[in-house]
Amino acid sequence: MVLYIIGLGLGDEKDISVKGKELIDQSDVIYLESYTSILFISKDKLEEYYKKKIYEVDRNFAEENCEQILDEAINKKVSFLVVGDPLCATTHHDIILRAKKKNIDVQVIHNASIMSAIGESGMQLYNFGQTVSIPYFEGDYKPTSYYNKIKINLDNNFHTLCLLDIKVKERTIENIMKNKNIYEPPKFMTVNEAIEQLIYCESVHNENVITKNTLAIAIVRIGSKDQQIVSGNLFTLKTQKYNDPLHSLIICAPNLHDIEKEYFDMYSINETSI
Amino acid sequence: MVLYIIGLGLGDEKDISVKGKELIDQSDVIYLESYTSILFISKDKLEEYYKKKIYEVDRNFAEENCEQILDEAINKKVSFLVVGDPLCATTHHDIILRAKKKNIDVQVIHNASIMSAIGESGMQLYNFGQTVSIPYFEGDYKPTSYYNKIKINLDNNFHTLCLLDIKVKERTIENIMKNKNIYEPPKFMTVNEAIEQLIYCESVHNENVITKNTLAIAIVRIGSKDQQIVSGNLFTLKTQKYNDPLHSLIICAPNLHDIEKEYFDMYSINETSI
């Protein structure tokens, strides 16, 4: 019948749009994707608010049992809920393609995303270059490809939005090999951890991308009541204590425009942390 | 007391978040900014839905009479409504700075924005470079600075989101000089007009940015029921007939990833227009 892909926005149960809420009310089955991002409230809270049962979907399920969701959508109204704006990440493009191949009607309900909410930092969205993700180092696996992307942005006087890694319902390689569904505790990269990894990248590549003069802005729990926006140089930001994740990080362009400067000063560590 | 800056999303009265709607219900005065973007419904429809009077604010008013709004917010709950996500454009950063200087509490309610909604085209948001605006040529004033920005994006294999000009409640230079508040009829740049201007830029700069091989995607009324996403080369897209504005345009990176290719083909002119 129909698959609704509904964005939940960034904060809590009331960040859904009125339209999205109405479609959930009409839906027969509701799935919640909970591995690319999270809201700052529990699934129970959502269920209480929607007065409906929600099935949580992890990466495994979405990739392997996607067909099950689609088969249901042939005869039912199925809502697939995604935190933020649903098509910001690459993850959910596949399910739409598959649905269209089965002639299932798909309707996307957009919502707030970190990609535009960072406008609240005062940095102009027009002045951002490519967005990068910073994945957790794991053992000897220490990818640094984002370092060069940040360098290109800095060279062009662009800001860089760094999205920080999230590990939810992940299994160790050992448990995957043994086919054991034992999940590691969730972890969410902090601004402090991200900066530490960036400093490591600098020590490997030595191209003066991450220096004492690199300005940055910590974006903490944006869209929630305990949101923090804290600006400073990277080394100062590394030593601060922030509210719980989710965190993101903006590496600022070397030359800020006037209004960007005003915002940077307004959010600077000296103003906000003392 | 408090200034709520509330994003309305992209389509109609029901794209507001539940939270945003609740804050409007509690507000004493409501302003609607109607010069950087528009919803696909009238102000009357919004007033009927909110059951409240809405004061429309044009560029003049917002820039000159901003203090009036702020003075009201000292003793009242004032909502300032903005289409899309309110801090996507540079326009509304100033009012927040001014509010903070007056110690007025400011709360931003984020919502869907064209900046992330274009994920629906299948082009990956991570693969976008700098966003550009294409302003209307006016007489001999034919700015082409976006041409070089698109070139830099193409050279780096990035997509470019082109935001197309909107003229709402603008006065001619003559009427401004005479201090006459006579407004020109609103106009909204179409994909066809944007491509025509891009072809003009090519004729001036001759750097093979806009060619018969340049792939692009027309984004029409995204987030509304009559949304269209149409892909093709620029010259083919120029000759198509689209639904009414608002329009945006994506200039695609030369090399698309697999899933981007699948989406591009799915939306291609041959599939959608016949």
PDB file of N, CA and C in Angstrom, chain A residues 185-219:
ATOM      1  N   PRO A 185      28.245  -2.528  23.931  1.00  0.00           N
ATOM      2  CA  PRO A 185      27.503  -1.366  24.440  1.00  0.00           C
ATOM      3  C   PRO A 185      27.590  -0.216  23.424  1.00  0.00           C
ATOM      4  N   PRO A 186      26.544   0.579  23.304  1.00  0.00           N
ATOM      5  CA  PRO A 186      26.586   1.663  22.316  1.00  0.00           C
ATOM      6  C   PRO A 186      27.668   2.666  22.661  1.00  0.00           C
ATOM      7  N   LYS A 187      28.296   3.259  21.675  1.00  0.00           N
ATOM      8  CA  LYS A 187      29.185   4.383  21.965  1.00  0.00           C
ATOM      9  C   LYS A 187      29.031   5.478  20.923  1.00  0.00           C
ATOM     10  N   PHE A 188      29.255   6.694  21.391  1.00  0.00           N
ATOM     11  CA  PHE A 188      29.014   7.884  20.596  1.00  0.00           C
ATOM     12  C   PHE A 188      30.255   8.756  20.729  1.00  0.00           C
ATOM     13  N   MET A 189      30.893   9.058  19.619  1.00  0.00           N
ATOM     14  CA  MET A 189      32.156   9.806  19.696  1.00  0.00           C
ATOM     15  C   MET A 189      31.909  11.216  20.241  1.00  0.00           C
ATOM     16  N   THR A 190      32.762  11.607  21.177  1.00  0.00           N
ATOM     17  CA  THR A 190      32.670  12.955  21.727  1.00  0.00           C
ATOM     18  C   THR A 190      33.568  13.905  20.927  1.00  0.00           C
ATOM     19  N   VAL A 191      33.333  15.176  21.103  1.00  0.00           N
ATOM     20  CA  VAL A 191      34.193  16.189  20.495  1.00  0.00           C
ATOM     21  C   VAL A 191      35.639  15.966  20.943  1.00  0.00           C
ATOM     22  N   ASN A 192      35.819  15.616  22.209  1.00  0.00           N
ATOM     23  CA  ASN A 192      37.171  15.394  22.732  1.00  0.00           C
ATOM     24  C   ASN A 192      37.870  14.253  21.997  1.00  0.00           C
ATOM     25  N   GLU A 193      37.160  13.162  21.799  1.00  0.00           N
ATOM     26  CA  GLU A 193      37.744  12.013  21.092  1.00  0.00           C
ATOM     27  C   GLU A 193      38.039  12.366  19.631  1.00  0.00           C
ATOM     28  N   ALA A 194      37.114  13.104  19.022  1.00  0.00           N
ATOM     29  CA  ALA A 194      37.314  13.476  17.614  1.00  0.00           C
ATOM     30  C   ALA A 194      38.577  14.315  17.463  1.00  0.00           C
ATOM     31  N   ILE A 195      38.749  15.275  18.375  1.00  0.00           N
ATOM     32  CA  ILE A 195      39.933  16.148  18.267  1.00  0.00           C
ATOM     33  C   ILE A 195      41.201  15.337  18.501  1.00  0.00           C
ATOM     34  N   GLU A 196      41.135  14.396  19.417  1.00  0.00           N
ATOM     35  CA  GLU A 196      42.306  13.535  19.646  1.00  0.00           C
ATOM     36  C   GLU A 196      42.679  12.789  18.356  1.00  0.00           C
ATOM     37  N   GLN A 197      41.676  12.272  17.670  1.00  0.00           N
ATOM     38  CA  GLN A 197      41.963  11.568  16.416  1.00  0.00           C
ATOM     39  C   GLN A 197      42.511  12.522  15.358  1.00  0.00           C
ATOM     40  N   LEU A 198      41.975  13.746  15.336  1.00  0.00           N
ATOM     41  CA  LEU A 198      42.483  14.726  14.363  1.00  0.00           C
ATOM     42  C   LEU A 198      43.953  15.043  14.640  1.00  0.00           C
ATOM     43  N   ILE A 199      44.304  15.128  15.923  1.00  0.00           N
ATOM     44  CA  ILE A 199      45.702  15.408  16.282  1.00  0.00           C
ATOM     45  C   ILE A 199      46.592  14.240  15.846  1.00  0.00           C
ATOM     46  N   TYR A 200      46.067  13.032  15.980  1.00  0.00           N
ATOM     47  CA  TYR A 200      46.811  11.871  15.483  1.00  0.00           C
ATOM     48  C   TYR A 200      47.032  11.988  13.961  1.00  0.00           C
ATOM     49  N   CYS A 201      45.958  12.355  13.239  1.00  0.00           N
ATOM     50  CA  CYS A 201      46.080  12.509  11.778  1.00  0.00           C
ATOM     51  C   CYS A 201      47.179  13.516  11.433  1.00  0.00           C
ATOM     52  N   GLU A 202      47.211  14.618  12.189  1.00  0.00           N
ATOM     53  CA  GLU A 202      48.233  15.640  11.959  1.00  0.00           C
ATOM     54  C   GLU A 202      49.629  15.044  12.149  1.00  0.00           C
ATOM     55  N   SER A 203      49.783  14.215  13.164  1.00  0.00           N
ATOM     56  CA  SER A 203      51.100  13.623  13.442  1.00  0.00           C
ATOM     57  C   SER A 203      51.516  12.679  12.315  1.00  0.00           C
ATOM     58  N   VAL A 204      50.550  12.123  11.594  1.00  0.00           N
ATOM     59  CA  VAL A 204      50.861  11.226  10.476  1.00  0.00           C
ATOM     60  C   VAL A 204      51.150  12.027   9.204  1.00  0.00           C
ATOM     61  N   HIS A 205      50.309  13.041   8.928  1.00  0.00           N
ATOM     62  CA  HIS A 205      50.405  13.733   7.630  1.00  0.00           C
ATOM     63  C   HIS A 205      51.209  15.034   7.666  1.00  0.00           C
ATOM     64  N   ASN A 206      51.254  15.664   8.842  1.00  0.00           N
ATOM     65  CA  ASN A 206      52.095  16.862   8.983  1.00  0.00           C
ATOM     66  C   ASN A 206      51.869  17.962   7.959  1.00  0.00           C
ATOM     67  N   GLU A 207      50.615  18.304   7.686  1.00  0.00           N
ATOM     68  CA  GLU A 207      50.392  19.362   6.710  1.00  0.00           C
ATOM     69  C   GLU A 207      49.801  20.623   7.344  1.00  0.00           C
ATOM     70  N   ASN A 208      49.989  20.752   8.651  1.00  0.00           N
ATOM     71  CA  ASN A 208      49.526  21.960   9.355  1.00  0.00           C
ATOM     72  C   ASN A 208      48.034  22.234   9.201  1.00  0.00           C
ATOM     73  N   VAL A 209      47.268  21.182   9.230  1.00  0.00           N
ATOM     74  CA  VAL A 209      45.815  21.346   9.175  1.00  0.00           C
ATOM     75  C   VAL A 209      45.276  21.540  10.591  1.00  0.00           C
ATOM     76  N   ILE A 210      45.762  20.736  11.499  1.00  0.00           N
ATOM     77  CA  ILE A 210      45.310  20.773  12.889  1.00  0.00           C
ATOM     78  C   ILE A 210      46.397  21.420  13.728  1.00  0.00           C
ATOM     79  N   THR A 211      46.235  22.718  13.971  1.00  0.00           N
ATOM     80  CA  THR A 211      47.250  23.450  14.716  1.00  0.00           C
ATOM     81  C   THR A 211      46.593  24.188  15.879  1.00  0.00           C
ATOM     82  N   LYS A 212      47.425  24.888  16.634  1.00  0.00           N
ATOM     83  CA  LYS A 212      46.880  25.670  17.755  1.00  0.00           C
ATOM     84  C   LYS A 212      46.003  26.823  17.272  1.00  0.00           C
ATOM     85  N   ASN A 213      46.122  27.150  15.983  1.00  0.00           N
ATOM     86  CA  ASN A 213      45.309  28.252  15.449  1.00  0.00           C
ATOM     87  C   ASN A 213      44.038  27.793  14.756  1.00  0.00           C
ATOM     88  N   THR A 214      43.848  26.488  14.692  1.00  0.00           N
ATOM     89  CA  THR A 214      42.640  25.999  14.010  1.00  0.00           C
ATOM     90  C   THR A 214      41.424  26.269  14.882  1.00  0.00           C
ATOM     91  N   LEU A 215      40.509  27.087  14.345  1.00  0.00           N
ATOM     92  CA  LEU A 215      39.304  27.422  15.100  1.00  0.00           C
ATOM     93  C   LEU A 215      38.217  26.394  14.837  1.00  0.00           C
ATOM     94  N   ALA A 216      37.440  26.143  15.865  1.00  0.00           N
ATOM     95  CA  ALA A 216      36.406  25.119  15.719  1.00  0.00           C
ATOM     96  C   ALA A 216      35.239  25.429  16.644  1.00  0.00           C
ATOM     97  N   ILE A 217      34.146  24.734  16.402  1.00  0.00           N
ATOM     98  CA  ILE A 217      32.954  24.909  17.227  1.00  0.00           C
ATOM     99  C   ILE A 217      32.399  23.539  17.587  1.00  0.00           C
ATOM    100  N   ALA A 218      32.262  23.298  18.887  1.00  0.00           N
ATOM    101  CA  ALA A 218      31.638  22.057  19.358  1.00  0.00           C
ATOM    102  C   ALA A 218      30.129  22.238  19.331  1.00  0.00           C
ATOM    103  N   ILE A 219      29.444  21.280  18.715  1.00  0.00           N
ATOM    104  CA  ILE A 219      27.981  21.315  18.616  1.00  0.00           C
ATOM    105  C   ILE A 219      27.465  20.130  19.428  1.00  0.00           C
TER     106      ILE A 219
END
